[in-house]
Coordinates of C-alpha atoms in Angstrom, one line a residue:
M1 CA -113.5 -52.4 196.9
E2 CA -113.6 -48.4 196.9
E3 CA -115.6 -46.3 194.0
T4 CA -114.4 -43.1 192.6
V5 CA -117.2 -40.1 193.1
G6 CA -117.3 -38.0 190.2
K7 CA -114.3 -37.8 188.0
S8 CA -112.6 -34.3 190.0
S9 CA -114.1 -35.4 193.4
T10 CA -111.5 -36.6 196.1
S11 CA -114.2 -38.2 198.1
R12 CA -114.5 -42.4 198.5
L13 CA -117.7 -44.2 199.1
Q14 CA -117.0 -47.4 201.3
I15 CA -118.4 -50.3 199.7
Y16 CA -117.3 -53.4 202.5
P17 CA -117.2 -52.4 206.4
L18 CA -113.4 -51.5 208.0
P19 CA -112.2 -54.9 209.6
S20 CA -113.2 -55.3 213.1
D21 CA -111.3 -57.5 215.8
T22 CA -114.8 -58.7 217.3
I23 CA -117.8 -61.2 216.1
S24 CA -120.7 -59.9 213.4
P25 CA -123.4 -58.3 215.2
Y26 CA -125.5 -61.4 213.7
L27 CA -123.3 -63.8 215.6
R28 CA -123.5 -62.0 218.5
D29 CA -127.1 -61.9 219.3
K30 CA -126.8 -66.2 217.4
Y31 CA -125.1 -66.8 221.1
E32 CA -127.2 -64.1 223.5
K33 CA -130.6 -66.2 222.0
E34 CA -128.9 -69.0 221.7
A35 CA -127.1 -68.9 225.6
R36 CA -129.9 -71.9 227.5
K37 CA -129.6 -74.5 224.3
N38 CA -125.5 -74.0 224.3
W39 CA -125.8 -74.5 227.9
D40 CA -128.0 -77.6 227.9
L41 CA -126.1 -79.2 225.1
F42 CA -123.1 -78.8 226.8
Y43 CA -124.3 -81.1 229.9
K44 CA -125.9 -83.2 227.3
R45 CA -122.4 -84.2 225.8
N46 CA -120.9 -83.7 229.4
A47 CA -123.2 -84.8 232.2
D48 CA -121.1 -84.4 235.1
R49 CA -117.7 -85.5 234.3
F50 CA -116.8 -82.0 233.2
F51 CA -116.1 -79.6 236.3
K52 CA -114.7 -81.4 238.9
D53 CA -116.3 -81.0 242.4
R54 CA -115.4 -77.8 244.5
H55 CA -113.8 -78.9 247.8
Y56 CA -111.5 -75.8 248.1
L57 CA -114.5 -73.2 249.1
D58 CA -115.2 -74.6 252.7
K59 CA -111.3 -73.3 253.4
E60 CA -111.9 -69.6 251.2
W61 CA -115.6 -69.3 251.9
G62 CA -116.3 -71.3 255.4
H63 CA -116.4 -68.5 257.5
Y64 CA -119.3 -67.3 255.3
I65 CA -121.4 -70.3 254.6
G66 CA -124.1 -70.9 257.4
G67 CA -127.7 -70.5 258.1
K68 CA -129.4 -70.6 253.8
V69 CA -127.4 -70.7 250.4
E70 CA -128.0 -69.3 247.1
E71 CA -125.6 -71.1 244.5
V72 CA -127.0 -69.3 241.1
G73 CA -125.1 -70.9 238.1
C74 CA -125.0 -74.7 240.1
G75 CA -124.5 -76.1 237.3
V76 CA -124.5 -80.5 238.3
G77 CA -123.8 -79.6 241.4
N78 CA -119.8 -79.1 241.6
T79 CA -120.1 -76.5 244.5
I80 CA -123.6 -77.6 246.2
F81 CA -122.6 -81.1 248.0
P82 CA -119.5 -80.3 248.5
L83 CA -120.7 -77.5 250.7
L84 CA -123.8 -79.5 252.1
A85 CA -120.9 -82.8 253.1
E86 CA -119.1 -79.9 254.6
F87 CA -122.0 -78.3 256.6
P88 CA -124.6 -80.0 257.6
Q89 CA -126.5 -77.1 259.4
I90 CA -127.6 -75.2 255.9
F91 CA -130.6 -75.2 253.3
L92 CA -129.0 -74.8 249.9
H93 CA -131.2 -73.0 247.4
A94 CA -129.7 -74.0 243.5
C95 CA -130.4 -73.1 240.3
D96 CA -129.6 -72.7 237.1
F97 CA -131.1 -71.8 233.5
S98 CA -130.1 -75.1 231.7
P99 CA -132.9 -77.9 232.4
R100 CA -130.8 -80.4 232.0
A101 CA -128.1 -79.3 234.0
V102 CA -131.2 -78.8 237.2
N103 CA -132.1 -82.5 236.5
L104 CA -128.6 -83.3 237.4
V105 CA -128.8 -82.2 240.6
K106 CA -131.9 -84.0 241.3
A107 CA -131.1 -87.2 239.8
H108 CA -127.8 -86.9 242.6
Q109 CA -127.5 -89.8 245.0
E110 CA -127.0 -86.7 247.8
Y111 CA -129.8 -84.5 246.8
S112 CA -133.0 -84.1 249.1
E113 CA -135.7 -81.8 249.2
Q114 CA -134.8 -81.4 252.9
R115 CA -131.9 -79.9 251.9
V116 CA -131.5 -78.7 248.2
N117 CA -134.1 -77.1 246.6
A118 CA -133.2 -77.1 242.9
F119 CA -135.5 -75.0 240.1
V120 CA -134.4 -73.9 236.4
C121 CA -134.1 -69.9 237.0
D122 CA -132.8 -67.7 234.1
V123 CA -131.7 -64.9 236.4
T124 CA -130.8 -62.4 234.0
A125 CA -134.9 -62.3 232.8
E126 CA -136.5 -64.0 235.6
D127 CA -137.4 -62.8 239.4
L128 CA -136.0 -65.1 241.4
S129 CA -138.2 -63.9 244.6
A130 CA -140.8 -66.2 242.2
F131 CA -138.8 -69.1 243.8
I132 CA -137.6 -67.9 246.7
A133 CA -138.4 -65.8 249.8
P134 CA -137.4 -61.9 249.7
S135 CA -134.3 -61.1 252.0
S136 CA -134.2 -65.0 253.2
V137 CA -130.5 -65.9 252.1
D138 CA -127.6 -65.3 254.2
V139 CA -124.9 -65.8 251.5
V140 CA -124.9 -66.2 247.2
T141 CA -122.2 -68.0 245.2
L142 CA -121.5 -67.1 242.4
V143 CA -118.5 -70.0 241.3
F144 CA -117.9 -69.6 237.2
M145 CA -121.5 -68.0 236.5
L146 CA -120.7 -64.4 236.3
S147 CA -118.4 -64.9 233.0
A148 CA -121.2 -66.9 231.3
V149 CA -123.8 -63.6 231.4
S150 CA -123.7 -60.8 228.7
P151 CA -122.0 -57.7 230.2
A152 CA -125.0 -55.6 229.6
K153 CA -127.2 -57.9 231.6
M154 CA -124.5 -58.1 235.0
A155 CA -126.0 -55.6 236.3
E156 CA -129.5 -57.5 236.4
V157 CA -128.6 -60.3 237.7
I158 CA -126.9 -58.5 240.6
I159 CA -130.2 -56.6 240.9
N160 CA -131.9 -59.7 241.3
L161 CA -130.1 -61.3 243.8
K162 CA -130.5 -58.3 245.9
Q163 CA -134.1 -59.8 246.5
V164 CA -133.6 -62.6 248.1
L165 CA -130.0 -61.9 250.2
K166 CA -130.7 -60.7 253.8
P167 CA -129.6 -57.6 255.1
G168 CA -125.7 -57.9 255.8
G169 CA -125.5 -61.1 253.7
H170 CA -123.0 -61.8 251.1
V171 CA -122.4 -62.5 247.8
L172 CA -119.0 -64.4 246.8
V173 CA -117.4 -64.7 243.6
R174 CA -115.1 -66.9 241.8
D175 CA -114.8 -66.7 238.1
Y176 CA -112.0 -66.5 235.3
A177 CA -109.8 -63.6 235.4
M178 CA -107.9 -61.0 232.4
G179 CA -104.5 -62.5 231.2
D180 CA -105.7 -66.0 231.5
L181 CA -104.4 -68.5 229.1
A182 CA -107.9 -69.4 227.9
Q183 CA -108.6 -65.9 227.3
E184 CA -105.4 -65.7 224.7
R185 CA -106.6 -68.7 223.2
L186 CA -109.5 -67.4 222.0
T187 CA -108.4 -63.7 220.9
R188 CA -106.0 -65.5 218.8
K189 CA -109.5 -67.8 217.4
D190 CA -110.9 -64.4 216.6
Q191 CA -113.9 -65.1 219.1
K192 CA -114.3 -61.7 220.7
I193 CA -117.8 -60.6 221.2
S194 CA -116.8 -57.5 223.1
E195 CA -114.3 -56.3 225.4
N196 CA -113.0 -59.2 227.7
F197 CA -116.1 -61.4 226.5
F198 CA -116.1 -63.8 224.3
A199 CA -117.5 -67.2 222.5
R200 CA -116.1 -70.9 222.6
G201 CA -116.3 -73.1 220.4
D202 CA -119.3 -75.0 221.3
G203 CA -121.0 -71.5 221.4
T204 CA -120.6 -71.0 225.8
R205 CA -119.2 -67.6 226.0
A206 CA -117.1 -66.5 228.4
Y207 CA -115.8 -63.1 230.4
Y208 CA -112.5 -62.1 231.8
F209 CA -112.6 -59.9 235.4
S210 CA -110.1 -57.3 236.5
E211 CA -110.7 -56.1 240.3
H212 CA -111.9 -52.7 238.7
S213 CA -115.0 -53.9 236.2
L214 CA -115.7 -56.6 239.1
L215 CA -115.8 -53.6 241.9
D216 CA -117.2 -51.9 239.6
L217 CA -120.2 -53.6 239.5
F218 CA -120.9 -54.5 242.5
E219 CA -120.5 -51.2 243.9
G220 CA -122.6 -50.3 241.5
Q221 CA -125.6 -51.8 242.9
G222 CA -124.7 -50.5 246.4
F223 CA -122.6 -53.6 248.0
T224 CA -119.5 -52.9 250.0
C225 CA -116.6 -54.9 248.9
K226 CA -114.8 -56.8 251.7
A227 CA -111.9 -58.0 249.0
V228 CA -111.1 -58.8 245.6
T229 CA -108.0 -60.9 244.6
V230 CA -106.4 -62.0 241.5
H231 CA -105.3 -65.3 241.7
C232 CA -102.4 -66.7 239.4
R233 CA -101.1 -69.8 238.9
Q234 CA -98.6 -71.3 236.4
I235 CA -99.1 -74.8 235.2
E236 CA -96.0 -77.1 233.2
N237 CA -97.1 -79.2 230.7
R238 CA -93.6 -80.7 230.6
S239 CA -93.7 -83.3 227.8
R240 CA -94.7 -80.0 225.5
A241 CA -92.6 -77.1 227.2
L242 CA -95.4 -75.2 228.1
V243 CA -95.6 -73.1 230.9
M244 CA -99.4 -72.2 230.7
N245 CA -100.3 -69.3 233.1
R246 CA -104.2 -69.8 234.4
R247 CA -105.5 -66.9 236.5
W248 CA -109.0 -66.4 238.6
I249 CA -110.5 -63.8 240.7
Q250 CA -112.3 -64.0 243.9
G251 CA -114.6 -61.2 245.7
E252 CA -116.7 -60.7 248.8
F253 CA -119.3 -58.0 248.4
C254 CA -121.7 -57.3 251.7
L255 CA -125.0 -56.1 251.1
L256 CA -125.5 -53.3 254.0
H257 CA -128.9 -52.7 255.8
S258 CA -129.2 -49.0 254.4
D259 CA -128.9 -50.6 250.8
L260 CA -132.2 -52.4 251.2
K261 CA -135.7 -51.3 251.1
S262 CA -138.5 -53.6 253.0
K263 CA -142.5 -53.6 251.8
H264 CA -143.0 -51.5 254.3
E265 CA -141.2 -48.6 253.5
E266 CA -141.7 -48.9 249.7
N267 CA -145.5 -48.1 250.7
G268 CA -143.7 -44.9 252.8
V269 CA -144.5 -46.9 256.5
E270 CA -141.2 -47.8 259.2
A271 CA -141.1 -51.7 259.6
E272 CA -141.2 -52.2 263.1
N273 CA -139.5 -55.2 263.8
D274 CA -136.4 -53.5 261.4
I275 CA -133.7 -54.1 263.0
D276 CA -130.2 -51.4 262.1
L277 CA -127.0 -53.4 260.5
S278 CA -126.2 -50.0 259.1
E279 CA -122.0 -50.7 259.5
G280 CA -121.4 -48.3 262.2
V281 CA -124.1 -51.0 264.2
A282 CA -122.6 -53.8 262.2
A283 CA -119.3 -53.2 263.4
L284 CA -120.0 -54.0 266.9
F285 CA -120.0 -57.4 266.1
E286 CA -116.9 -57.7 264.0
P287 CA -114.2 -59.6 266.4
N288 CA -111.1 -58.5 264.3
L289 CA -110.3 -55.7 263.0
S290 CA -111.3 -55.2 259.4
L291 CA -109.7 -54.3 256.1
E292 CA -111.6 -51.8 253.9
M293 CA -111.0 -51.9 250.2
K294 CA -110.6 -48.7 248.5
R295 CA -110.4 -47.3 245.3
I296 CA -108.4 -43.5 245.2
E297 CA -107.0 -41.7 242.2
V298 CA -103.6 -40.8 242.0
C299 CA -102.9 -38.5 238.7
K300 CA -105.7 -40.3 237.1
H301 CA -104.4 -43.6 237.7
D302 CA -107.0 -45.3 239.8
I303 CA -105.4 -47.5 242.4
L304 CA -107.2 -50.1 244.5
V305 CA -106.0 -50.7 248.3
K306 CA -106.9 -52.9 251.4
C307 CA -106.3 -51.1 254.4
L308 CA -107.2 -50.1 258.1
G309 CA -109.5 -47.5 258.2
K310 CA -108.2 -43.7 259.1
E311 CA -110.5 -44.3 262.8
H312 CA -107.7 -47.0 263.8
Q313 CA -104.6 -44.3 263.6
H314 CA -104.6 -44.0 267.8
T315 CA -105.5 -47.7 268.5
V316 CA -103.4 -50.7 266.3
K317 CA -99.6 -50.8 266.6
A318 CA -99.3 -51.9 263.0
T319 CA -99.3 -48.6 261.5
G320 CA -97.9 -49.6 257.8
L321 CA -101.5 -51.1 258.3
L322 CA -103.2 -47.8 257.1
L323 CA -103.1 -45.3 254.6
W324 CA -101.1 -42.1 255.8
D325 CA -101.6 -38.9 254.1
A326 CA -98.3 -37.8 252.7
A327 CA -98.2 -41.0 250.6
P328 CA -100.5 -39.9 247.9
A329 CA -98.5 -36.8 248.0
L330 CA -95.3 -37.8 247.0
A331 CA -97.1 -40.1 244.9
T332 CA -98.5 -37.2 242.7
I333 CA -95.1 -35.2 242.5
L334 CA -93.3 -38.4 241.2
E335 CA -96.2 -38.8 239.0
A336 CA -95.9 -35.1 237.4
N337 CA -92.0 -35.8 237.9
P338 CA -91.1 -38.8 236.2
A339 CA -87.4 -37.6 235.5
L340 CA -86.6 -37.6 239.1
V341 CA -87.2 -41.8 238.6
K342 CA -86.6 -42.3 235.5
G343 CA -84.4 -45.4 234.2
K344 CA -82.9 -45.1 238.1
S345 CA -83.2 -47.7 241.2
V346 CA -85.9 -46.9 243.9
V347 CA -85.6 -48.0 247.8
E348 CA -88.6 -47.0 249.1
L349 CA -88.4 -46.8 253.5
G350 CA -91.2 -47.5 255.8
C351 CA -93.6 -48.3 252.9
G352 CA -96.3 -49.8 254.4
A353 CA -98.9 -52.0 253.3
L354 CA -99.7 -50.0 250.1
A355 CA -96.6 -48.6 248.8
L356 CA -97.8 -45.8 246.6
C357 CA -94.6 -44.4 245.8
S358 CA -93.5 -47.4 245.0
L359 CA -96.4 -48.3 242.3
L360 CA -96.3 -45.1 241.1
A361 CA -92.7 -45.3 240.6
S362 CA -92.5 -48.9 238.9
D363 CA -93.8 -46.7 235.8
H364 CA -90.4 -45.2 234.8
A365 CA -87.5 -47.0 237.3
S366 CA -85.9 -49.8 236.2
L367 CA -85.9 -51.2 239.4
V368 CA -88.2 -50.6 243.1
V369 CA -87.6 -51.9 245.9
A370 CA -90.2 -51.7 248.9
T371 CA -88.9 -52.2 252.3
D372 CA -91.3 -52.2 256.1
G373 CA -89.9 -53.7 259.2
D374 CA -93.2 -55.6 259.9
S375 CA -93.6 -59.1 257.9
D376 CA -97.8 -58.7 257.7
V377 CA -97.8 -55.7 256.4
L378 CA -95.8 -57.1 253.6
D379 CA -98.1 -59.9 253.2
L380 CA -100.7 -56.9 252.7
L381 CA -98.3 -55.0 250.6
R382 CA -98.1 -58.0 247.6
E383 CA -101.6 -58.5 247.8
N384 CA -102.2 -55.3 246.8
L385 CA -99.3 -54.6 244.3
E386 CA -101.4 -57.5 242.9
L387 CA -105.1 -55.8 242.9
N388 CA -103.0 -53.5 240.6
A389 CA -101.2 -55.5 238.2
S390 CA -102.7 -55.0 235.5
T391 CA -102.8 -51.2 235.5
F392 CA -98.8 -51.2 236.8
P393 CA -95.9 -53.3 236.5
V394 CA -95.7 -54.6 240.0
R395 CA -93.2 -57.3 238.9
K396 CA -90.7 -54.1 238.9
V397 CA -91.7 -54.2 242.9
V398 CA -89.4 -56.3 244.8
C399 CA -90.9 -56.2 248.8
S400 CA -88.0 -56.6 251.1
R401 CA -88.5 -56.3 254.9
L402 CA -85.7 -54.0 256.4
E403 CA -85.4 -52.8 259.9
W404 CA -83.7 -49.7 260.6
G405 CA -80.2 -49.5 261.6
C406 CA -79.5 -53.7 261.2
K407 CA -76.2 -53.7 259.9
D408 CA -77.1 -56.9 257.8
A409 CA -80.9 -55.9 256.1
M410 CA -79.3 -53.2 255.2
E411 CA -76.6 -54.4 253.1
S412 CA -79.2 -57.3 252.0
V413 CA -81.3 -54.8 251.0
R414 CA -78.1 -52.7 248.9
A415 CA -77.1 -56.3 247.6
L416 CA -80.6 -55.5 245.5
S417 CA -78.7 -52.4 243.6
T418 CA -76.0 -55.2 242.8
G419 CA -74.5 -53.4 245.2
N420 CA -73.9 -50.0 244.3
G421 CA -76.7 -48.2 246.3
F422 CA -79.6 -46.6 245.4
D423 CA -80.4 -44.0 242.9
V424 CA -83.5 -42.4 244.5
V425 CA -84.6 -42.9 248.5
L426 CA -88.0 -42.4 249.5
G427 CA -89.7 -42.4 252.6
T428 CA -93.6 -41.0 253.5
D429 CA -94.2 -39.7 257.1
V430 CA -91.2 -41.4 258.5
T431 CA -90.0 -38.8 261.0
Y432 CA -92.7 -39.0 263.9
V433 CA -91.1 -41.0 266.1
A434 CA -87.9 -38.6 267.4
E435 CA -85.6 -42.0 268.4
M436 CA -85.9 -43.6 265.5
V437 CA -85.1 -40.6 262.9
P438 CA -81.2 -40.9 263.8
L439 CA -81.9 -44.6 262.3
L440 CA -84.0 -43.3 259.3
F441 CA -81.1 -41.2 258.0
Q442 CA -78.4 -44.1 259.3
T443 CA -80.2 -46.3 256.9
A444 CA -81.0 -44.0 253.9
R445 CA -76.8 -43.4 253.4
T446 CA -76.1 -47.3 254.1
L447 CA -78.5 -47.4 251.3
I448 CA -78.3 -44.7 249.2
S449 CA -75.5 -44.6 245.9
P450 CA -72.1 -42.4 246.4
S451 CA -72.4 -38.9 244.1
S452 CA -70.9 -39.7 241.1
S453 CA -70.6 -36.7 237.8
A454 CA -73.1 -39.5 236.0
C455 CA -75.6 -39.5 238.2
Q456 CA -76.5 -37.4 241.9
P457 CA -78.2 -39.6 244.1
M458 CA -81.0 -38.2 246.1
L459 CA -83.4 -38.8 249.4
L460 CA -86.7 -37.9 249.6
L461 CA -89.2 -37.2 252.6
C462 CA -92.5 -36.3 253.3
H463 CA -94.1 -36.1 255.6
F464 CA -96.7 -33.5 257.8
A465 CA -95.1 -32.0 261.0
R466 CA -96.2 -33.8 264.2
K467 CA -94.0 -34.3 267.4
V468 CA -90.4 -34.0 266.0
A469 CA -88.9 -30.7 264.9
E470 CA -87.8 -30.0 261.7
G471 CA -84.5 -28.6 263.1
D472 CA -84.3 -32.4 264.9
I473 CA -84.8 -34.0 261.8
L474 CA -82.5 -31.8 260.0
A475 CA -79.5 -32.2 262.0
A476 CA -80.0 -35.9 262.2
A477 CA -79.7 -35.7 258.3
K478 CA -76.6 -33.8 258.8
A479 CA -74.9 -36.0 260.9
Q480 CA -74.9 -38.6 258.2
G481 CA -73.8 -36.6 255.8
F482 CA -76.7 -35.5 253.9
N483 CA -76.9 -32.1 252.8
L484 CA -80.4 -30.6 252.3
H485 CA -81.1 -29.2 248.5
T486 CA -84.4 -27.8 248.8
A487 CA -87.5 -28.0 251.1
W488 CA -91.2 -27.1 249.8
T489 CA -94.1 -26.4 251.7
S490 CA -97.4 -26.9 250.7
E491 CA -101.1 -27.1 251.6
L492 CA -102.6 -30.8 251.3
V493 CA -104.3 -32.0 248.3
I494 CA -106.5 -35.3 249.1
P495 CA -107.1 -37.6 246.7
T496 CA -110.2 -39.2 244.7
G497 CA -111.6 -41.3 247.8
L498 CA -109.6 -40.2 250.7
E499 CA -111.6 -36.6 251.4
S500 CA -112.6 -38.7 254.8
L501 CA -108.9 -38.8 256.0
G502 CA -108.3 -34.8 255.9
S503 CA -105.5 -33.8 258.1
T504 CA -105.0 -32.5 261.6
H505 CA -101.6 -31.6 261.7
G506 CA -99.4 -28.8 259.6
P507 CA -99.0 -27.9 256.0
L508 CA -97.0 -30.6 253.7
R509 CA -93.1 -31.0 253.7
L510 CA -90.9 -32.0 251.1
L511 CA -87.1 -32.6 251.8
Y512 CA -85.0 -33.1 248.9
F513 CA -81.4 -34.0 250.1
H514 CA -78.0 -34.7 248.5
P515 CA -75.6 -37.0 250.1
S516 CA -72.5 -35.5 250.9
A517 CA -69.4 -36.9 248.5

C-alpha cells in the first residue's frame, strides 16, 4: 500500500517493505539462537541412523592421518570410528555442540577413553585450547561441519582451530558445494538466510561453498591451500525419471610455521626449542614435487589454477604442468577482443594443464578444444577446469590428447569440429624447441578450416623470444601455407598473483597468421 503525501506532491511513502528473497531478520536470528537446540532435536529423532559411516576417508586422506586427530562437528561418530578402525595408532579428539550427539559417541561399542576424547564444545564461541593442549594436533577434520555455521562466524572457527594445530598441521574439509540438488530445493522453498546459506525444515542450516569462498576463508587466516576440488555425481531415480546432481567440495589446507606465534614469541622471547618448519625448510621433506594452488586475475576474472611452481621450469620434463608467461598475455588479448573467437570453433595447441586461453575463449566461442600430448597434463587440466566451473562455461571445453604431426591424432581432433576444421588455432610458448616448430605448423594447417568469403580463419601464436629465431618460425609457417598478417611486440604485463614469475626473456611477440587459399 502507498499513500500520497500532499495533493500536488509526487513523493510516495512506502508502507510495507519491498519483497526480499531472504527470510525475515526475526527468523534469521531465531535460527542462530536455536542452532544447538535444533541439532540436539535432530539427533533425538534420528540417533545414529541418519548418516552413514565414512569409510572412504582413509582412501582420500589416509596419507595425512597419523598422530593426534581432531574431528570438529563429530556428530554421532560417522568419521571417528572408521578412522579408529583403519588407523590403530591414532588418538582422536572429537567435539560437537550437541550434547546428545556426544553422548551417542560415548555410548558406541568401539568408544574407548584410551583412544578418544569426546567433549561438548561450540567452536564458534568456546576456546578449543581449554579442552585440547595448544599446538598438539596433527590433523583437524571438518566433515559437513562448516556448512552448519553462520558465514559470519566461520572465520572464528578457523582461528580457534589454529590454537590446537601443530606447525605444519593440516585441516581437511569435505562439505556441500554450490549447485547441489539440496540447494536448488531450498531455493524453491524460500528458505534463504543469506547468499548460499539456507534453513532446512527442521531448523538446521546449510551453507553451500564455492571454490573461491572456501579458499578465501582459509587463506584469510594464514593457511596455504594444497587442494580444493568440487566433485559432482549424478544419481538417477529411474522410477521417477529423475537425474539428481549431488555436489560436494573437498579442501586440504596447511598451517605453516610462519603463521603461528608461540606464547614465548608473544611475550617477546624466542623459544629455544622451536623448529623452523617454514615453507622453504618443509619442502626438503616432500617426497615428490608438490602442485601449488594459485589464484590469478586475468581481465578481472578470478581464476584458480593448480600447477607446479616456476622454480621447477628447468628441472621437470612435464613442462605442461607449469604456467608459462605468454598464456596469461594471450588470454588477456582474447578477453579484450572477444570478436576474435565469438561464435567460432577454437582449438588450442600445447595447452598445458591450465589452458588459460581455452578457458577465456569458452565465454564467447561456440566450441573449444584444448589439446596436449601429455595424458597426465590433461588429467590435471580437467581438475583445473572443474575448479573454475562456477565462473566459466567449462562444459564447452573438450580436452583431447594430440601429438603434433601424428596423422591419426590430427584427424581425430579435426573431427571434433564436425570435420570442417577450426576457425581459430591458438598456441602460447609453443615455439621454443626448434625440431617441433615444423610439426606445430603442420598440425595447425591440418586442423584449421579453409579460407572462405564468409570466414577468414586465423592462427594466433604468442611467445617470448627464446632459442628459436623468429626467422625460422616464419619460414616453417610459410612452408605450411601460412601468411603472416600482423606481428605485435609488447612488454609483459604480469597478472595479479603471478608477480613472482617475472620474465628473463625478450619482449612478448604475438604472430597473427592466415592460411593461404
